[in-house]
PDB file of C-alpha atoms in Angstrom:
ATOM      1  CA  UNK A   1    -203.076 116.619  19.359  1.00 75.00           C
ATOM      2  CA  UNK A   2    -199.691 116.343  17.676  1.00 88.00           C
ATOM      3  CA  UNK A   3    -197.182 119.178  17.754  1.00 93.00           C
ATOM      4  CA  UNK A   4    -193.501 119.664  17.124  1.00 94.00           C
ATOM      5  CA  UNK A   5    -191.332 122.505  18.358  1.00 94.00           C
ATOM      6  CA  UNK A   6    -189.276 123.675  15.393  1.00 94.00           C
ATOM      7  CA  UNK A   7    -187.451 126.689  16.824  1.00 96.00           C
ATOM      8  CA  UNK A   8    -186.430 128.079  20.189  1.00 96.00           C
ATOM      9  CA  UNK A   9    -185.064 131.600  20.456  1.00 97.00           C
ATOM     10  CA  UNK A  10    -183.118 132.524  23.585  1.00 97.00           C
ATOM     11  CA  UNK A  11    -181.402 135.631  24.888  1.00 97.00           C
ATOM     12  CA  UNK A  12    -178.210 135.667  26.958  1.00 97.00           C
ATOM     13  CA  UNK A  13    -175.318 137.920  27.955  1.00 96.00           C
ATOM     14  CA  UNK A  14    -171.605 137.129  27.693  1.00 95.00           C
ATOM     15  CA  UNK A  15    -170.543 139.561  30.404  1.00 91.00           C
ATOM     16  CA  UNK A  16    -168.469 142.031  28.433  1.00 93.00           C
ATOM     17  CA  UNK A  17    -168.099 144.189  25.336  1.00 95.00           C
ATOM     18  CA  UNK A  18    -167.521 142.341  22.063  1.00 96.00           C
ATOM     19  CA  UNK A  19    -165.158 143.476  19.324  1.00 95.00           C
ATOM     20  CA  UNK A  20    -167.371 142.391  16.436  1.00 96.00           C
ATOM     21  CA  UNK A  21    -165.028 143.548  13.677  1.00 95.00           C
ATOM     22  CA  UNK A  22    -162.023 141.575  14.984  1.00 94.00           C
ATOM     23  CA  UNK A  23    -164.185 138.533  15.707  1.00 95.00           C
ATOM     24  CA  UNK A  24    -165.473 138.514  12.116  1.00 95.00           C
ATOM     25  CA  UNK A  25    -161.960 138.942  10.704  1.00 94.00           C
ATOM     26  CA  UNK A  26    -160.618 136.174  12.958  1.00 93.00           C
ATOM     27  CA  UNK A  27    -163.285 133.496  12.565  1.00 94.00           C
ATOM     28  CA  UNK A  28    -164.815 132.213   9.300  1.00 93.00           C
ATOM     29  CA  UNK A  29    -168.214 131.429  10.878  1.00 93.00           C
ATOM     30  CA  UNK A  30    -168.785 135.030  12.013  1.00 96.00           C
ATOM     31  CA  UNK A  31    -170.170 137.637   9.591  1.00 96.00           C
ATOM     32  CA  UNK A  32    -170.225 141.334  10.379  1.00 97.00           C
ATOM     33  CA  UNK A  33    -171.619 143.962   8.025  1.00 96.00           C
ATOM     34  CA  UNK A  34    -172.517 146.955  10.239  1.00 95.00           C
ATOM     35  CA  UNK A  35    -174.093 148.855   7.346  1.00 95.00           C
ATOM     36  CA  UNK A  36    -176.605 145.991   6.968  1.00 95.00           C
ATOM     37  CA  UNK A  37    -177.167 144.961  10.598  1.00 95.00           C
ATOM     38  CA  UNK A  38    -175.719 146.270  13.906  1.00 95.00           C
ATOM     39  CA  UNK A  39    -174.720 142.825  15.152  1.00 96.00           C
ATOM     40  CA  UNK A  40    -172.531 139.991  13.958  1.00 97.00           C
ATOM     41  CA  UNK A  41    -173.927 136.647  12.875  1.00 97.00           C
ATOM     42  CA  UNK A  42    -172.331 133.403  14.033  1.00 97.00           C
ATOM     43  CA  UNK A  43    -173.467 130.147  12.475  1.00 96.00           C
ATOM     44  CA  UNK A  44    -172.681 126.936  14.328  1.00 95.00           C
ATOM     45  CA  UNK A  45    -172.966 123.502  12.763  1.00 93.00           C
ATOM     46  CA  UNK A  46    -173.126 121.563  16.019  1.00 92.00           C
ATOM     47  CA  UNK A  47    -175.673 122.331  17.312  1.00 93.00           C
ATOM     48  CA  UNK A  48    -177.108 123.807  14.105  1.00 95.00           C
ATOM     49  CA  UNK A  49    -178.082 127.277  15.355  1.00 97.00           C
ATOM     50  CA  UNK A  50    -177.472 130.906  14.486  1.00 97.00           C
ATOM     51  CA  UNK A  51    -176.330 133.394  17.098  1.00 97.00           C
ATOM     52  CA  UNK A  52    -176.628 137.154  16.830  1.00 97.00           C
ATOM     53  CA  UNK A  53    -173.798 138.901  18.670  1.00 97.00           C
ATOM     54  CA  UNK A  54    -174.022 142.511  19.796  1.00 97.00           C
ATOM     55  CA  UNK A  55    -171.275 144.907  20.940  1.00 96.00           C
ATOM     56  CA  UNK A  56    -172.697 145.127  24.471  1.00 96.00           C
ATOM     57  CA  UNK A  57    -172.250 141.350  24.939  1.00 96.00           C
ATOM     58  CA  UNK A  58    -175.868 140.394  24.414  1.00 97.00           C
ATOM     59  CA  UNK A  59    -176.472 137.352  22.232  1.00 97.00           C
ATOM     60  CA  UNK A  60    -179.582 135.883  20.658  1.00 97.00           C
ATOM     61  CA  UNK A  61    -179.596 132.168  19.896  1.00 97.00           C
ATOM     62  CA  UNK A  62    -182.074 131.082  17.203  1.00 97.00           C
ATOM     63  CA  UNK A  63    -182.807 127.762  15.562  1.00 96.00           C
ATOM     64  CA  UNK A  64    -182.467 125.397  18.516  1.00 95.00           C
ATOM     65  CA  UNK A  65    -184.730 122.395  18.108  1.00 89.00           C
ATOM     66  CA  UNK A  66    -184.391 121.118  21.681  1.00 90.00           C
ATOM     67  CA  UNK A  67    -183.946 122.516  25.188  1.00 87.00           C
ATOM     68  CA  UNK A  68    -180.456 121.005  25.358  1.00 93.00           C
ATOM     69  CA  UNK A  69    -179.195 122.838  22.262  1.00 95.00           C
ATOM     70  CA  UNK A  70    -179.612 126.360  23.702  1.00 96.00           C
ATOM     71  CA  UNK A  71    -177.041 126.161  26.552  1.00 96.00           C
ATOM     72  CA  UNK A  72    -174.735 124.051  24.387  1.00 96.00           C
ATOM     73  CA  UNK A  73    -174.790 126.708  21.641  1.00 96.00           C
ATOM     74  CA  UNK A  74    -174.152 129.544  24.106  1.00 97.00           C
ATOM     75  CA  UNK A  75    -171.250 127.611  25.626  1.00 96.00           C
ATOM     76  CA  UNK A  76    -169.743 126.889  22.175  1.00 96.00           C
ATOM     77  CA  UNK A  77    -170.168 130.537  21.181  1.00 96.00           C
ATOM     78  CA  UNK A  78    -168.416 131.745  24.350  1.00 96.00           C
ATOM     79  CA  UNK A  79    -165.559 129.265  23.783  1.00 95.00           C
ATOM     80  CA  UNK A  80    -164.997 130.565  20.257  1.00 95.00           C
ATOM     81  CA  UNK A  81    -165.115 134.213  21.354  1.00 96.00           C
ATOM     82  CA  UNK A  82    -162.841 133.507  24.366  1.00 95.00           C
ATOM     83  CA  UNK A  83    -160.066 132.405  21.978  1.00 95.00           C
ATOM     84  CA  UNK A  84    -160.012 135.869  20.404  1.00 94.00           C
ATOM     85  CA  UNK A  85    -161.163 137.908  23.413  1.00 95.00           C
ATOM     86  CA  UNK A  86    -159.803 136.279  26.592  1.00 94.00           C
ATOM     87  CA  UNK A  87    -161.713 138.756  28.786  1.00 94.00           C
ATOM     88  CA  UNK A  88    -164.972 137.021  27.728  1.00 94.00           C
ATOM     89  CA  UNK A  89    -165.433 134.090  30.083  1.00 93.00           C
ATOM     90  CA  UNK A  90    -166.479 130.654  28.849  1.00 92.00           C
ATOM     91  CA  UNK A  91    -170.106 130.106  29.846  1.00 92.00           C
ATOM     92  CA  UNK A  92    -169.977 126.638  31.435  1.00 92.00           C
ATOM     93  CA  UNK A  93    -173.516 127.014  32.813  1.00 94.00           C
ATOM     94  CA  UNK A  94    -175.091 129.704  30.628  1.00 94.00           C
ATOM     95  CA  UNK A  95    -177.885 131.847  32.001  1.00 95.00           C
ATOM     96  CA  UNK A  96    -180.480 132.482  29.301  1.00 96.00           C
ATOM     97  CA  UNK A  97    -184.126 133.249  28.777  1.00 95.00           C
ATOM     98  CA  UNK A  98    -186.365 131.649  26.164  1.00 95.00           C
ATOM     99  CA  UNK A  99    -188.007 134.568  24.342  1.00 96.00           C
ATOM    100  CA  UNK A 100    -189.905 132.714  21.613  1.00 96.00           C
ATOM    101  CA  UNK A 101    -190.911 129.186  20.721  1.00 97.00           C
ATOM    102  CA  UNK A 102    -192.308 128.272  17.314  1.00 97.00           C
ATOM    103  CA  UNK A 103    -194.220 125.011  16.885  1.00 96.00           C
ATOM    104  CA  UNK A 104    -196.192 123.220  14.204  1.00 96.00           C
ATOM    105  CA  UNK A 105    -199.317 121.264  15.075  1.00 95.00           C
ATOM    106  CA  UNK A 106    -201.970 119.251  13.324  1.00 93.00           C
ATOM    107  CA  UNK A 107    -205.403 118.630  14.786  1.00 89.00           C
ATOM    108  CA  UNK A 108    -208.048 116.207  13.540  1.00 87.00           C
ATOM    109  CA  UNK A 109    -210.525 118.963  12.724  1.00 85.00           C
ATOM    110  CA  UNK A 110    -210.919 121.469   9.941  1.00 87.00           C
ATOM    111  CA  UNK A 111    -211.229 125.166  10.625  1.00 89.00           C
ATOM    112  CA  UNK A 112    -213.937 127.323   9.118  1.00 89.00           C
ATOM    113  CA  UNK A 113    -211.685 130.353   8.818  1.00 92.00           C
ATOM    114  CA  UNK A 114    -214.407 132.600   7.417  1.00 91.00           C
ATOM    115  CA  UNK A 115    -216.709 131.949  10.398  1.00 88.00           C
ATOM    116  CA  UNK A 116    -213.833 132.427  12.834  1.00 89.00           C
ATOM    117  CA  UNK A 117    -213.011 135.809  11.273  1.00 90.00           C
ATOM    118  CA  UNK A 118    -216.675 136.869  11.513  1.00 89.00           C
ATOM    119  CA  UNK A 119    -217.269 135.674  15.078  1.00 87.00           C
ATOM    120  CA  UNK A 120    -213.985 136.505  16.796  1.00 86.00           C
ATOM    121  CA  UNK A 121    -212.384 139.934  17.262  1.00 87.00           C
ATOM    122  CA  UNK A 122    -208.805 138.725  17.382  1.00 90.00           C
ATOM    123  CA  UNK A 123    -208.692 137.057  13.925  1.00 93.00           C
ATOM    124  CA  UNK A 124    -207.203 138.403  10.707  1.00 94.00           C
ATOM    125  CA  UNK A 125    -208.258 136.558   7.569  1.00 95.00           C
ATOM    126  CA  UNK A 126    -207.842 137.779   4.029  1.00 94.00           C
ATOM    127  CA  UNK A 127    -208.077 134.713   1.747  1.00 93.00           C
ATOM    128  CA  UNK A 128    -207.273 136.749  -1.392  1.00 94.00           C
ATOM    129  CA  UNK A 129    -203.834 137.468   0.067  1.00 94.00           C
ATOM    130  CA  UNK A 130    -203.041 134.365   2.124  1.00 94.00           C
ATOM    131  CA  UNK A 131    -204.873 131.057   2.749  1.00 94.00           C
ATOM    132  CA  UNK A 132    -204.388 131.119   6.531  1.00 95.00           C
ATOM    133  CA  UNK A 133    -205.929 133.091   9.366  1.00 95.00           C
ATOM    134  CA  UNK A 134    -203.962 134.727  12.158  1.00 96.00           C
ATOM    135  CA  UNK A 135    -205.475 134.567  15.622  1.00 95.00           C
ATOM    136  CA  UNK A 136    -203.945 136.281  18.621  1.00 95.00           C
ATOM    137  CA  UNK A 137    -204.584 134.682  21.968  1.00 93.00           C
ATOM    138  CA  UNK A 138    -204.132 136.563  25.213  1.00 91.00           C
ATOM    139  CA  UNK A 139    -203.828 133.629  27.598  1.00 88.00           C
ATOM    140  CA  UNK A 140    -201.304 132.324  26.756  1.00 91.00           C
ATOM    141  CA  UNK A 141    -200.019 135.313  24.797  1.00 93.00           C
ATOM    142  CA  UNK A 142    -199.272 133.685  21.441  1.00 96.00           C
ATOM    143  CA  UNK A 143    -200.147 134.109  17.790  1.00 96.00           C
ATOM    144  CA  UNK A 144    -201.482 131.183  15.806  1.00 96.00           C
ATOM    145  CA  UNK A 145    -201.553 130.767  12.087  1.00 96.00           C
ATOM    146  CA  UNK A 146    -204.492 128.509  11.220  1.00 95.00           C
ATOM    147  CA  UNK A 147    -205.157 126.662   7.987  1.00 95.00           C
ATOM    148  CA  UNK A 148    -208.451 125.125   6.900  1.00 93.00           C
ATOM    149  CA  UNK A 149    -207.034 121.569   7.031  1.00 93.00           C
ATOM    150  CA  UNK A 150    -206.284 121.796  10.786  1.00 91.00           C
ATOM    151  CA  UNK A 151    -202.636 122.754  10.480  1.00 95.00           C
ATOM    152  CA  UNK A 152    -201.471 125.278  13.099  1.00 96.00           C
ATOM    153  CA  UNK A 153    -198.278 127.273  13.442  1.00 97.00           C
ATOM    154  CA  UNK A 154    -197.778 128.694  16.928  1.00 97.00           C
ATOM    155  CA  UNK A 155    -195.383 131.611  17.504  1.00 96.00           C
ATOM    156  CA  UNK A 156    -194.585 133.728  20.522  1.00 96.00           C
ATOM    157  CA  UNK A 157    -194.818 130.991  23.144  1.00 96.00           C
ATOM    158  CA  UNK A 158    -192.403 131.249  26.061  1.00 95.00           C
ATOM    159  CA  UNK A 159    -192.690 127.590  27.106  1.00 93.00           C
ATOM    160  CA  UNK A 160    -193.801 124.236  25.782  1.00 92.00           C
ATOM    161  CA  UNK A 161    -196.821 124.495  28.095  1.00 95.00           C
ATOM    162  CA  UNK A 162    -197.832 127.705  26.275  1.00 95.00           C
ATOM    163  CA  UNK A 163    -197.802 125.741  23.009  1.00 95.00           C
ATOM    164  CA  UNK A 164    -200.009 123.007  24.478  1.00 94.00           C
ATOM    165  CA  UNK A 165    -202.393 125.493  26.123  1.00 95.00           C
ATOM    166  CA  UNK A 166    -202.775 127.552  22.945  1.00 95.00           C
ATOM    167  CA  UNK A 167    -203.583 124.493  20.827  1.00 93.00           C
ATOM    168  CA  UNK A 168    -206.160 123.364  23.380  1.00 93.00           C
ATOM    169  CA  UNK A 169    -207.635 126.878  23.424  1.00 92.00           C
ATOM    170  CA  UNK A 170    -208.004 127.023  19.641  1.00 91.00           C
ATOM    171  CA  UNK A 171    -209.581 123.563  19.617  1.00 88.00           C
ATOM    172  CA  UNK A 172    -212.137 124.789  22.190  1.00 88.00           C
ATOM    173  CA  UNK A 173    -212.855 127.948  20.194  1.00 85.00           C
ATOM    174  CA  UNK A 174    -213.325 125.970  16.972  1.00 83.00           C
ATOM    175  CA  UNK A 175    -215.645 123.505  18.755  1.00 82.00           C
ATOM    176  CA  UNK A 176    -217.706 126.345  20.259  1.00 81.00           C
ATOM    177  CA  UNK A 177    -218.112 127.994  16.854  1.00 78.00           C
ATOM    178  CA  UNK A 178    -219.136 124.688  15.272  1.00 73.00           C
ATOM    179  CA  UNK A 179    -221.826 124.125  17.936  1.00 71.00           C
ATOM    180  CA  UNK A 180    -223.014 127.704  17.565  1.00 72.00           C
ATOM    181  CA  UNK A 181    -223.554 127.201  13.816  1.00 67.00           C
ATOM    182  CA  UNK A 182    -225.439 123.897  14.283  1.00 58.00           C
TER     183      UNK A 182
END
């Protein structure tokens, strides 16, 4: 089984109220359009991530490709904000929670998506609209997008182990359905 984590989304708190308007006016990498979205958007180039900033000090970090990028991005974000709002402390050791991991995988089997949709309750498959099937697993609690050629997109995982467990689970389900048909 080969998989690659392509996105980690984390949530953190900067410990104080943010002045989103002044931050956006003061820094070119921060966009704030309150009529479009209630938070500001900060785009970093190193690491290449996007952070959503909210007035209450909550931040969402999206786009991290490794575990190391999340705390580095939060630290960089807090350093930038600290320059314009000194009451916001620099997060030298950020506390954060991973809220979503997205991964791509490829297995050496093909999926019979039609049979899966017929046999399993937790599968949505409408080939006229989209060539993939969506399966929701409950342990681990993730959603998988399956394609006939064995490609899998896993979303909703909270850890890398969830990604591994969900891929193993779908391989078992596919194998069971294949044996059942034989």
